[in-house]
CSV table of C-alpha atoms in Angstrom, one decimal:
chain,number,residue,atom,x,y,z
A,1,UNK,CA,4.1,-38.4,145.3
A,2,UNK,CA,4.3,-42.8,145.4
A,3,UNK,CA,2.0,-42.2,147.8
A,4,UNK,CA,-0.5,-39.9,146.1
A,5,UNK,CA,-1.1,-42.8,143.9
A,6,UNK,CA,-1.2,-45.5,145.7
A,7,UNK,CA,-3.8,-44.1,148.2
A,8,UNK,CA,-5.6,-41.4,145.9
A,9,UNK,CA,-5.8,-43.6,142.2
A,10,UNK,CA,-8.2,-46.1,141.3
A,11,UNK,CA,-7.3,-49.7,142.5
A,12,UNK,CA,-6.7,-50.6,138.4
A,13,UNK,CA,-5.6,-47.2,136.8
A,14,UNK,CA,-2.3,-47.9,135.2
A,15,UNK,CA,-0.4,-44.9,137.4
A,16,UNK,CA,-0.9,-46.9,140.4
A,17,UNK,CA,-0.4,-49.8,139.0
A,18,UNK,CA,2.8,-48.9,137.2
A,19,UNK,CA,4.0,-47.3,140.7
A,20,UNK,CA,3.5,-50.8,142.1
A,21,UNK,CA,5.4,-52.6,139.1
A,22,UNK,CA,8.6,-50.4,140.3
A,23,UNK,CA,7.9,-51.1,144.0
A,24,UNK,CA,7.9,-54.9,143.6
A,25,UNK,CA,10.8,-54.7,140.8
A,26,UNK,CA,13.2,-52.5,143.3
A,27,UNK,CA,12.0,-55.2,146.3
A,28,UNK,CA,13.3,-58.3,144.2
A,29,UNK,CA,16.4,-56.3,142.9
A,30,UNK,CA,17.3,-55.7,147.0
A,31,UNK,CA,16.5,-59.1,148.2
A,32,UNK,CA,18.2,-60.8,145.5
A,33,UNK,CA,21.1,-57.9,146.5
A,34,UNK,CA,21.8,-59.0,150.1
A,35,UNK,CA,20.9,-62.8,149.6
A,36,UNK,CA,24.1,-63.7,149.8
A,37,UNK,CA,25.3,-61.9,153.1
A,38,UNK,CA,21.6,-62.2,154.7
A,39,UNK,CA,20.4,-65.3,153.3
A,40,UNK,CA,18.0,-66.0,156.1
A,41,UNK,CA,16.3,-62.5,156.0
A,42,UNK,CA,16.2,-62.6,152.2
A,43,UNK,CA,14.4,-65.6,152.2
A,44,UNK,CA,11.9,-64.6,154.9
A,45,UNK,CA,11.0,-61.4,153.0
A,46,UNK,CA,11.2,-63.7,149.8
A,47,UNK,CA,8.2,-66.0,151.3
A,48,UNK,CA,6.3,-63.1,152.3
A,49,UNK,CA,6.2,-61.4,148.9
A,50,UNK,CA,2.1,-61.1,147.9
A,51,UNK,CA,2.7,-62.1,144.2
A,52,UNK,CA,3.2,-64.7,142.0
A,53,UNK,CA,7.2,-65.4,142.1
A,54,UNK,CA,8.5,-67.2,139.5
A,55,UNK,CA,10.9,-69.7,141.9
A,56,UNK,CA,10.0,-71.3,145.5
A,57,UNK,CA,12.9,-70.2,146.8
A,58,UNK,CA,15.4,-66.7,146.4
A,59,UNK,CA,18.2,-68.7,146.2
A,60,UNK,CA,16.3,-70.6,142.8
A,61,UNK,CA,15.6,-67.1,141.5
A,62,UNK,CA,19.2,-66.5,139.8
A,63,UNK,CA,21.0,-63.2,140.1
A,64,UNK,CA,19.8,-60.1,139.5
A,65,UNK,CA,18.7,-59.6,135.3
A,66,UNK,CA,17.0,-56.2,134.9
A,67,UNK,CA,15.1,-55.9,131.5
A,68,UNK,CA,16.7,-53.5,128.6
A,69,UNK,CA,12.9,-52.1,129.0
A,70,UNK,CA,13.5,-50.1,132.1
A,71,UNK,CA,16.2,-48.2,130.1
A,72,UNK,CA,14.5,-45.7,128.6
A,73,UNK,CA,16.7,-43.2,126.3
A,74,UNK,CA,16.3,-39.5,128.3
A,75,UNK,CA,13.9,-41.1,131.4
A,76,UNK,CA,16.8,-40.3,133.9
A,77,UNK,CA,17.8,-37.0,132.2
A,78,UNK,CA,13.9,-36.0,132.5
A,79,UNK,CA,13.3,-36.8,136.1
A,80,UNK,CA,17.0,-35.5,137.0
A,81,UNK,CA,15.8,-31.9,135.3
A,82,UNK,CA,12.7,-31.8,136.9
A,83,UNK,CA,13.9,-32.7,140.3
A,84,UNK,CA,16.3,-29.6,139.9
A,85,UNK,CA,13.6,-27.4,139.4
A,86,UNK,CA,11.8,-29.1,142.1
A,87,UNK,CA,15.3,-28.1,144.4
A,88,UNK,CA,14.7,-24.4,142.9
A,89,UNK,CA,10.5,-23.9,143.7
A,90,UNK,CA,10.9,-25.8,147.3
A,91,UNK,CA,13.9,-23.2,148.1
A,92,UNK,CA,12.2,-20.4,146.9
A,93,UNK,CA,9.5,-20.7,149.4
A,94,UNK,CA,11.2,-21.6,152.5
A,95,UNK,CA,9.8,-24.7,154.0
A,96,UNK,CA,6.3,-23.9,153.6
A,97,UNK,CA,3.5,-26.4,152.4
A,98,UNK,CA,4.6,-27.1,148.5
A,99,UNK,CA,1.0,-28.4,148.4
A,100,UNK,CA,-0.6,-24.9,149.1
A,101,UNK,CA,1.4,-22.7,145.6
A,102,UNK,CA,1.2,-23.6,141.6
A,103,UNK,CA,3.8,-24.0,139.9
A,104,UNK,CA,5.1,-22.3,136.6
A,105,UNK,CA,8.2,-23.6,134.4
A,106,UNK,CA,9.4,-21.7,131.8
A,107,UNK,CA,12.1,-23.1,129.4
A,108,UNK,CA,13.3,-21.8,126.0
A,109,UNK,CA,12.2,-24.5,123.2
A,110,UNK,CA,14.7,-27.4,123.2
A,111,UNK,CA,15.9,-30.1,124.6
A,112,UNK,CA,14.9,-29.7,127.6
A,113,UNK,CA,11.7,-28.5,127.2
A,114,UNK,CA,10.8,-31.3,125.1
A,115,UNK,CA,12.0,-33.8,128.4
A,116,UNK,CA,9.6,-32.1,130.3
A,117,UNK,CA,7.1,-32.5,127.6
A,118,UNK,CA,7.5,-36.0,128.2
A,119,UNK,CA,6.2,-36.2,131.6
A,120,UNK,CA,3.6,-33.5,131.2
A,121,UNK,CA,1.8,-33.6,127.8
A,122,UNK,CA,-0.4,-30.8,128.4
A,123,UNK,CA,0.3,-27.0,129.8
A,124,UNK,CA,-1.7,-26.7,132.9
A,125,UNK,CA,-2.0,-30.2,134.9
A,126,UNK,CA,-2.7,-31.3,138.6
A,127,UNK,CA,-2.1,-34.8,138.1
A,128,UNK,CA,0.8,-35.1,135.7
A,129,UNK,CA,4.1,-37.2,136.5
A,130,UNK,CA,6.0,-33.3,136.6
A,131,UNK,CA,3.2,-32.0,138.9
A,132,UNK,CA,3.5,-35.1,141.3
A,133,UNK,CA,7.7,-34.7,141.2
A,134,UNK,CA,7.3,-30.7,141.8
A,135,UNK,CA,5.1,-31.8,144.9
A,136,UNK,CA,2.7,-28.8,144.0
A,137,UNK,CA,-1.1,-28.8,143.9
A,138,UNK,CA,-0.5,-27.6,140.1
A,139,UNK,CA,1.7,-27.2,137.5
A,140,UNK,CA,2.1,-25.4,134.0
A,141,UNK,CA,5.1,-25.7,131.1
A,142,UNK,CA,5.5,-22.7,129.1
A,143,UNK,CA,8.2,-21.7,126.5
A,144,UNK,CA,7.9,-17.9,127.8
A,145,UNK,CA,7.0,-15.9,130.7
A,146,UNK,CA,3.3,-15.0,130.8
A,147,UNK,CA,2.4,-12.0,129.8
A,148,UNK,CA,0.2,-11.0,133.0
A,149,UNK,CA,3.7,-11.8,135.1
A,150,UNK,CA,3.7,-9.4,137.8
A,151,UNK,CA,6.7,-6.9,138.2
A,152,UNK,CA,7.7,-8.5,141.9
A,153,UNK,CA,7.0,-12.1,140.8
A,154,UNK,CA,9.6,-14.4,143.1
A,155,UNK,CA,11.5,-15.5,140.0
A,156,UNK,CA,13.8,-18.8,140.8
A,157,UNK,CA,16.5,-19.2,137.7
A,158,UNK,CA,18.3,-22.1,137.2
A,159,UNK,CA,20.4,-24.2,134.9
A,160,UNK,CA,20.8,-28.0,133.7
A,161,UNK,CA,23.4,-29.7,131.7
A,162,UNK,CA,21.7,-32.9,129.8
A,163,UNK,CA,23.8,-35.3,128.8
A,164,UNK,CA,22.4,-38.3,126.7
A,165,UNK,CA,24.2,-41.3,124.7
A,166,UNK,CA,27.3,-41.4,126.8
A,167,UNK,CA,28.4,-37.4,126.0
A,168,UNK,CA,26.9,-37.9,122.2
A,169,UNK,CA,24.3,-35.1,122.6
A,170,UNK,CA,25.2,-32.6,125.5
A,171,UNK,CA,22.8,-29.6,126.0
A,172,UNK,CA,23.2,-26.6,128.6
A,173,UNK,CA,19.7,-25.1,128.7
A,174,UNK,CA,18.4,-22.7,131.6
A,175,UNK,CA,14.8,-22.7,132.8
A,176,UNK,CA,12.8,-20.3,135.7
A,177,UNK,CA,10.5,-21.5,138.1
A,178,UNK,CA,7.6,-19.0,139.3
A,179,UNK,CA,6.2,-20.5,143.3
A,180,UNK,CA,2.4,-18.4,143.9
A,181,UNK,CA,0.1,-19.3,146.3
A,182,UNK,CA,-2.9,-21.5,144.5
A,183,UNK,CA,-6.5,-20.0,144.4
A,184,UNK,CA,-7.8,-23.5,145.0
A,185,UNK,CA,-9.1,-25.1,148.2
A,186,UNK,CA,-8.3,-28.5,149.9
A,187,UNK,CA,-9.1,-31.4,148.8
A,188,UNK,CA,-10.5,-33.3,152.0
A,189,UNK,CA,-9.4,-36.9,150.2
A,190,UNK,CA,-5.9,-36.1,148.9
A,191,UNK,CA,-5.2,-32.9,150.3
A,192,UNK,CA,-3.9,-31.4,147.5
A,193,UNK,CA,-5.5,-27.7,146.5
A,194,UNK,CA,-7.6,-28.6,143.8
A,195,UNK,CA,-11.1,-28.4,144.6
A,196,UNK,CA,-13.5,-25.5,144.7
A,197,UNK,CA,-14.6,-26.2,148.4
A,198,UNK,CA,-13.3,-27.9,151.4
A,199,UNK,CA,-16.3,-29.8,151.6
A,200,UNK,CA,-15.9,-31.6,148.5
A,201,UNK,CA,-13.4,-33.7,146.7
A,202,UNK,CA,-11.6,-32.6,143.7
A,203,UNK,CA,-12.9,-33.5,140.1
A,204,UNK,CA,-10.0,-36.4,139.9
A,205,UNK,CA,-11.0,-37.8,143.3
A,206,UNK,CA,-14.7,-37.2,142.1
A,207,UNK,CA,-14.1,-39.7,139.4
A,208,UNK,CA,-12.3,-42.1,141.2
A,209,UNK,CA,-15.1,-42.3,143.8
A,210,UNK,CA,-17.4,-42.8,141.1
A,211,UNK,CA,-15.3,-45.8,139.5
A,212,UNK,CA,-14.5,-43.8,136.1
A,213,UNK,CA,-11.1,-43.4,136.5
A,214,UNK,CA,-8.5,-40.5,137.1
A,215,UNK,CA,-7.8,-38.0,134.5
C-alpha cells in the first residue's frame, strides 16, 4: 500500500507526501542506528540522502531524538486492529488476488469501532488509510451486518484486545470481516478494481491525471 501512493498519488497530495515524511524519518533513525558499528556505510548513505540534512556529517547529527508528535494516543492500537482483520480477510480467501474482492467490517459500537473510524471517515471508501492496510480494491465499516447478507456469506470472526495508557483503558471487542469478489474492473494505472472499464482509469487516477488531486 507505500507503494500505491507513492506511484498512484499526486506528486504534492499530502498522502504521499506524508508516506515520504516516514520513509525519510525511519532512514535517519537506522543510519544514525548502526553509525556506530558501520560508521563508513552510515556515512556513505548519510551523503547520499536527497534532502536538506541539518549536519554535514552523521556523526554531527547527535543520537537519535524522535519527536513526542509521532506518538499519537491509539495510532498503534488502530493500525494493530486493522492489520488483524487484514490477517482474517487474506485467510479467508486463500492466497488469491486481495485486489480482485471488497471488503466489509462489521464491529459492535465502541472502542474499536471508533479506531477504525479514525482511519476511514466515511462507510464505503477505495482510497482510505483502512482500505490501503486491508490491501482490497474497497472497503466499508459498518456497526451491523447488512441486511441483504446472503445466508452462505464466508463470514471470518475475530477478536482484539485494545490496550491504551499503559493498561488504563483495556477493551476486548470482536469484529467480522465479509471477503466478496468486487463488481468493478481494473484499473489499467493502479490496478486496483475500481473503474467501470479496463480501458480507463479510475475516477481517483482520473483526477490525478488531470492535476486536481486524489479524493
Amino acid at each position: 500500500w507505500l507503494s500505491c501512493r507513492l506511484y498512484c498519488e499526486e506528486a504534492k497530495d499530502p498522502k504521499r507526501r506524508s508516506c515520504q515524511t516516514v520513509l525519510a524519518q525511519a532512514l535517519d533513525v537506522v543510519v544514525r542506528s548502526f553509525a556506530p558499528i558501520l560508521p563508513h556505510l552510515a556515512e556513505e548513505v548519510f551523503q547520499h540522502i536527497p534532502y536538506k540534512k541539518d549536519s554535514e556529517g552523521v556523526f554531527r547529527t547527535g543520537w537519535i531524538n524522535a519527536s513526542s508528535a509521532w506518538k499519537k494516543p491509539g495510532i498503534e492500537e488502530a493500525i494493530e486492529g486493522a492489520c488483524a482483520m487484514r490477517d482474517s480477510f487474506l485467510g479467508s480467501i486463500s492466497g488469491k488476488n486481495a485486489l480482485e474482492y471488497e471488503v466489509i467490517i462489521i464491529i459492535e459500537p465502541g472502542l474499536l469501532f471508533e479506531l477504525m473510524e479514525a482511519l476511514q471517515a466515511e462507510e464505503t471508501s477505495t482510497v482510505s488509510q483502512l482500505n490501503e492496510i486491508m490491501m482490497a480494491s474497497q472497503t466499508t465499516l459498518l456497526s451491523e451486518l447488512p441486511k441483504e447478507t446472503p445466508a452462505d456469506a464466508n463470514i471470518t470472526k475475530g477478536t482484539f484486545l485494545i490496550n491504551l495508557e499503559g493498561g488504563g483503558i483495556c477493551e476486548q471487542s470482536s469484529y467480522k470481516v465479509i471477503a466478496r469478489p468486487i463488481a468493478k474492473a481494473k484499473c489499467p494505472r493502479c490496478r486496483k478494481y475500481t473503474s467501470e472499464s479496463s480501458s480507463t482509469p479510475c475516477p481517483r487516477c482520473l483526477n490525478v491525471l488531470a492535476g486536481k488531486g486524489s479524493t
